[in-house]
């Protein structure tokens, strides 16, 4: 077995994949978008921010060494020799990795009470217990100005990182400044579980939880995650990205092996479901469960409860 000095191995480990490909295999590197690249051989392998992920195989890493071993099937010593040999012939010019700027979330000032928020959610059929859970855990509140509903997404430390605003007396929908879509509205399971349920919006998520409760089922036994709005696939569906919120959630809960899709039963929702299913690693068991009635799960809930569609929702359905 050939001997390679520890300092050489240490230097080899420092080289990221983008630097390696730019310097020694530029023909294999394909620009995808922004600061994201893919490879000519594997278009589901994405390189961004100093890391790489081969989505179709569920394999990822940071260094060129990881790539040569995990993707190209070289042994550790073979991979070290390749990188060290290339570096000896031509000194690499390291790729500049842009550090993502930290977003500062600007939350609307909270109102003294949540009466309009509660009234709005009840009109949408959401159960009292679920409403109170969201208020008490800081997942929802009523803003002082305009009395909008504000839905919060937290990181694992409980710090607010995302906020979606929904008008309680208007059709306004939007995100607050500084919202990070990696941390969209969610309700994690209250125990270890392998199943994640996926929705387009916070309202649909809460509607599904309400339906479970009315069926006599435990609504916190499995993970519930919204995608912070409609997901837009790429024109070539196989080149779509896995939504940022879903990527982050799967990393934080590696025990998840099953994903149930509950996206809207319209053209956009069906296309988004197909796109995400296409680009997700094949390690996940996927089930598509759109609402039985209506366009989305809130329509489905309201129909089950016999709640009339409001004037605002009628205008939405008529568009």
Coordinates of C-alpha atoms in Angstrom, one line a residue:
X1 CA 0.0 0.0 0.0
X2 CA 1.5 3.4 -1.0
X3 CA 2.4 5.8 1.8
X4 CA 0.9 9.3 1.7
X5 CA 2.0 11.8 4.3
X6 CA -0.7 13.0 6.7
X7 CA -0.1 16.6 5.7
X8 CA -0.9 15.7 2.1
X9 CA -4.1 14.0 3.2
X10 CA -5.1 17.0 5.3
X11 CA -4.6 19.3 2.3
X12 CA -6.6 17.0 0.0
X13 CA -9.5 17.1 2.4
X14 CA -9.7 20.9 2.2
X15 CA -10.6 20.9 -1.5
X16 CA -14.3 21.3 -2.2
X17 CA -16.0 19.7 -5.2
X18 CA -16.6 23.0 -7.1
X19 CA -12.9 23.8 -6.9
X20 CA -11.9 20.3 -8.1
X21 CA -14.2 20.3 -11.1
X22 CA -13.4 23.9 -12.1
X23 CA -9.7 23.2 -12.1
X24 CA -9.4 19.6 -13.3
X25 CA -12.7 18.5 -14.9
X26 CA -14.3 21.7 -16.3
X27 CA -16.0 19.6 -19.0
X28 CA -18.0 17.8 -16.3
X29 CA -19.3 21.0 -14.6
X30 CA -22.7 22.5 -15.7
X31 CA -24.1 25.8 -14.3
X32 CA -27.6 25.3 -13.0
X33 CA -28.7 28.6 -11.6
X34 CA -27.3 31.4 -9.3
X35 CA -24.4 29.8 -7.4
X36 CA -25.7 26.3 -8.0
X37 CA -24.0 23.8 -10.3
X38 CA -24.6 20.2 -11.4
X39 CA -22.6 17.7 -13.3
X40 CA -22.9 16.5 -16.9
X41 CA -23.0 12.9 -15.8
X42 CA -25.5 13.2 -12.9
X43 CA -27.9 16.1 -13.3
X44 CA -29.6 15.4 -10.0
X45 CA -26.2 16.1 -8.2
X46 CA -26.3 19.7 -7.1
X47 CA -23.3 21.7 -5.8
X48 CA -23.9 24.9 -3.8
X49 CA -22.4 26.9 -1.0
X50 CA -19.4 24.6 -0.6
X51 CA -21.5 21.4 -0.4
X52 CA -22.9 18.9 -2.8
X53 CA -25.9 16.6 -2.8
X54 CA -26.8 13.7 -5.1
X55 CA -30.6 13.9 -4.7
X56 CA -31.5 10.8 -6.7
X57 CA -29.3 8.6 -4.4
X58 CA -29.7 10.5 -1.1
X59 CA -25.9 10.9 -1.0
X60 CA -24.1 14.2 0.0
X61 CA -20.8 15.6 1.1
X62 CA -18.6 18.7 1.2
X63 CA -15.3 17.8 -0.3
X64 CA -14.0 16.6 -3.6
X65 CA -12.6 13.6 -1.7
X66 CA -16.2 12.7 -0.6
X67 CA -17.3 12.9 -4.2
X68 CA -14.6 10.7 -5.7
X69 CA -15.3 8.0 -3.1
X70 CA -19.2 8.1 -2.8
X71 CA -20.0 9.0 -6.5
X72 CA -17.1 7.8 -8.5
X73 CA -16.4 4.6 -6.4
X74 CA -12.7 5.2 -5.8
X75 CA -11.1 3.9 -2.7
X76 CA -9.9 6.4 -0.1
X77 CA -6.2 6.0 -1.2
X78 CA -7.1 6.2 -4.9
X79 CA -9.1 9.4 -4.4
X80 CA -6.3 11.0 -2.3
X81 CA -3.8 10.1 -5.0
X82 CA -5.9 11.6 -7.8
X83 CA -6.4 14.9 -6.0
X84 CA -2.8 15.2 -4.8
X85 CA -1.5 14.3 -8.2
X86 CA -3.7 16.9 -10.0
X87 CA -2.6 19.5 -7.4
X88 CA 1.1 18.7 -7.9
X89 CA 0.7 19.2 -11.7
X90 CA -1.4 22.4 -11.5
X91 CA -1.9 24.4 -8.3
X92 CA -5.7 24.8 -7.8
X93 CA -7.5 28.2 -7.8
X94 CA -10.1 27.8 -5.1
X95 CA -13.7 28.7 -5.9
X96 CA -15.1 31.6 -4.0
X97 CA -17.9 30.4 -1.8
X98 CA -20.4 33.1 -1.1
X99 CA -21.5 33.1 2.5
X100 CA -25.3 33.4 2.7
X101 CA -26.3 36.6 4.4
X102 CA -28.2 36.1 7.6
X103 CA -31.8 37.3 7.3
X104 CA -33.3 39.5 10.0
X105 CA -37.0 38.6 10.5
X106 CA -39.1 41.7 10.9
X107 CA -42.3 40.5 12.7
X108 CA -45.4 42.7 12.8
X109 CA -46.2 44.0 16.2
X110 CA -48.6 41.7 18.1
X111 CA -52.1 42.9 19.0
X112 CA -53.1 43.0 22.7
X113 CA -55.5 40.1 22.0
X114 CA -56.1 37.5 19.3
X115 CA -59.9 37.8 18.9
X116 CA -59.9 38.5 15.2
X117 CA -57.4 35.7 14.6
X118 CA -59.5 33.3 16.5
X119 CA -62.7 34.4 14.8
X120 CA -61.0 34.1 11.4
X121 CA -59.7 30.6 12.0
X122 CA -63.0 29.4 13.4
X123 CA -64.8 30.7 10.3
X124 CA -62.4 28.5 8.3
X125 CA -63.4 25.5 10.5
X126 CA -60.2 25.2 12.5
X127 CA -60.7 23.4 15.9
X128 CA -60.5 25.5 19.1
X129 CA -57.9 23.3 20.7
X130 CA -55.6 23.5 17.6
X131 CA -56.0 27.3 17.5
X132 CA -55.1 27.6 21.2
X133 CA -52.1 25.3 20.7
X134 CA -50.8 27.6 17.9
X135 CA -51.2 30.7 20.0
X136 CA -49.7 29.2 23.1
X137 CA -46.6 27.8 21.2
X138 CA -46.0 31.1 19.4
X139 CA -47.0 29.7 16.0
X140 CA -49.8 32.2 15.3
X141 CA -50.9 35.6 16.5
X142 CA -52.9 38.6 15.5
X143 CA -51.0 41.7 14.3
X144 CA -51.7 45.1 15.7
X145 CA -51.9 46.9 12.4
X146 CA -54.6 45.5 10.1
X147 CA -55.3 42.6 12.5
X148 CA -53.9 40.1 10.1
X149 CA -53.2 36.5 11.0
X150 CA -49.4 35.8 11.4
X151 CA -48.2 32.2 11.1
X152 CA -44.6 31.6 12.4
X153 CA -42.0 29.1 11.4
X154 CA -39.3 28.3 14.0
X155 CA -35.9 26.7 14.0
X156 CA -35.1 23.8 16.3
X157 CA -34.1 26.2 19.0
X158 CA -37.5 27.8 18.9
X159 CA -36.3 31.1 17.3
X160 CA -38.8 32.6 14.8
X161 CA -37.3 32.5 11.3
X162 CA -40.3 32.8 9.0
X163 CA -43.7 34.5 9.1
X164 CA -46.6 34.3 6.7
X165 CA -49.3 36.9 6.8
X166 CA -52.9 36.3 5.9
X167 CA -55.6 39.0 5.9
X168 CA -58.5 38.3 8.2
X169 CA -60.8 40.7 6.5
X170 CA -59.1 41.0 3.1
X171 CA -57.5 38.7 0.5
X172 CA -54.0 39.8 1.4
X173 CA -51.3 37.0 1.4
X174 CA -47.6 37.5 1.9
X175 CA -44.4 36.9 3.8
X176 CA -42.8 39.3 6.2
X177 CA -39.4 40.9 5.4
X178 CA -36.5 38.7 6.3
X179 CA -38.6 35.4 6.2
X180 CA -36.4 32.4 5.6
X181 CA -38.4 29.8 3.6
X182 CA -36.2 27.0 5.0
X183 CA -38.3 27.4 8.2
X184 CA -41.9 27.5 7.1
X185 CA -44.9 26.9 9.4
X186 CA -44.9 23.4 10.8
X187 CA -46.1 21.3 13.7
X188 CA -43.5 18.6 14.6
X189 CA -44.8 15.3 16.0
X190 CA -44.8 14.9 19.7
X191 CA -43.0 11.6 19.5
X192 CA -40.6 9.9 17.2
X193 CA -42.3 8.9 14.0
X194 CA -41.3 8.0 10.4
X195 CA -44.1 9.9 8.6
X196 CA -44.3 13.5 7.4
X197 CA -47.4 15.2 5.9
X198 CA -46.8 18.0 3.4
X199 CA -49.1 21.0 2.6
X200 CA -49.0 24.2 0.6
X201 CA -50.1 26.6 3.4
X202 CA -50.6 26.9 7.1
X203 CA -54.4 27.0 6.7
X204 CA -54.4 23.6 4.9
X205 CA -52.1 22.1 7.5
X206 CA -54.4 23.3 10.3
X207 CA -57.5 22.1 8.4
X208 CA -55.9 18.6 8.0
X209 CA -55.1 18.5 11.7
X210 CA -58.8 19.4 12.5
X211 CA -60.1 16.7 10.2
X212 CA -57.9 14.2 12.0
X213 CA -59.2 15.3 15.4
X214 CA -62.8 15.1 14.3
X215 CA -62.1 11.5 13.1
X216 CA -61.0 10.8 16.7
X217 CA -57.3 10.5 15.6
X218 CA -54.3 12.0 17.4
X219 CA -53.3 15.1 15.3
X220 CA -49.8 15.4 16.8
X221 CA -48.6 11.9 16.2
X222 CA -47.0 12.7 12.9
X223 CA -45.1 15.6 11.4
X224 CA -47.0 18.4 9.6
X225 CA -45.1 20.8 7.3
X226 CA -46.3 23.6 5.0
X227 CA -44.3 24.7 2.0
X228 CA -45.0 28.5 2.5
X229 CA -47.0 28.8 -0.7
X230 CA -47.3 27.3 -4.1
X231 CA -44.2 25.4 -5.2
X232 CA -43.0 26.3 -8.7
X233 CA -41.3 23.4 -10.6
X234 CA -38.7 23.9 -13.3
X235 CA -39.9 23.7 -17.0
X236 CA -38.0 20.4 -17.2
X237 CA -39.6 18.7 -14.3
X238 CA -36.6 16.5 -13.5
X239 CA -34.5 19.6 -13.0
X240 CA -36.8 20.9 -10.2
X241 CA -35.4 21.6 -6.8
X242 CA -36.6 20.0 -3.6
X243 CA -38.3 22.8 -1.6
X244 CA -36.0 24.4 0.9
X245 CA -38.4 23.8 3.8
X246 CA -38.6 20.1 3.0
X247 CA -34.8 19.8 2.6
X248 CA -34.2 21.4 6.0
X249 CA -37.0 19.3 7.7
X250 CA -35.7 16.0 6.4
X251 CA -32.2 16.8 7.7
X252 CA -33.5 17.7 11.1
X253 CA -35.6 14.6 11.4
X254 CA -33.6 11.8 9.7
X255 CA -36.0 9.2 11.0
X256 CA -38.6 10.2 8.4
X257 CA -39.0 7.6 5.7
X258 CA -42.5 8.3 4.5
X259 CA -43.9 11.4 3.0
X260 CA -47.6 12.0 2.4
X261 CA -48.5 14.8 -0.1
X262 CA -51.6 16.8 0.6
X263 CA -51.1 19.6 -2.0
X264 CA -54.0 21.3 -3.7
X265 CA -56.2 19.4 -6.2
X266 CA -55.7 21.9 -9.0
X267 CA -53.2 22.1 -11.9
X268 CA -50.5 23.8 -9.9
X269 CA -50.8 21.5 -6.9
X270 CA -50.8 18.3 -9.1
X271 CA -47.8 19.5 -11.0
X272 CA -45.9 20.4 -7.9
X273 CA -46.6 17.0 -6.4
X274 CA -45.3 15.3 -9.4
X275 CA -42.1 17.5 -9.5
X276 CA -41.2 17.0 -5.9
X277 CA -41.8 13.3 -6.1
X278 CA -39.5 13.1 -9.2
X279 CA -36.6 14.8 -7.5
X280 CA -36.8 13.3 -4.0
X281 CA -34.3 10.6 -3.2
X282 CA -35.8 7.2 -3.7
X283 CA -35.2 6.2 -0.1
X284 CA -38.6 7.7 0.8
X285 CA -42.0 5.9 0.6
X286 CA -44.3 8.5 -1.0
X287 CA -48.1 8.7 -1.0
X288 CA -50.2 11.2 -2.7
X289 CA -53.3 12.1 -0.7
X290 CA -55.1 15.2 -2.1
X291 CA -58.3 16.4 -0.5
X292 CA -61.4 14.3 -1.2
X293 CA -63.5 17.3 -1.9
X294 CA -62.8 20.9 -3.0
X295 CA -59.6 22.4 -4.2
X296 CA -57.6 22.2 -0.9
X297 CA -57.9 20.8 2.6
X298 CA -59.7 23.9 3.9
X299 CA -62.4 23.5 1.3
X300 CA -62.6 19.9 2.2
X301 CA -63.0 20.7 6.0
X302 CA -65.6 23.4 5.4
X303 CA -67.6 21.1 3.2
X304 CA -67.5 18.4 5.9
X305 CA -68.6 20.9 8.5
X306 CA -71.3 22.5 6.3
X307 CA -69.6 25.9 6.5
X308 CA -70.6 28.3 3.7
X309 CA -67.9 29.8 1.6
X310 CA -67.4 33.4 2.5
X311 CA -67.7 36.3 0.0
X312 CA -63.9 36.6 0.0
X313 CA -63.5 32.9 -0.8
X314 CA -66.2 33.1 -3.4
X315 CA -64.2 35.8 -5.2
X316 CA -61.1 33.6 -5.0
X317 CA -63.0 30.6 -6.5
X318 CA -64.5 32.7 -9.3
X319 CA -61.1 34.0 -10.5

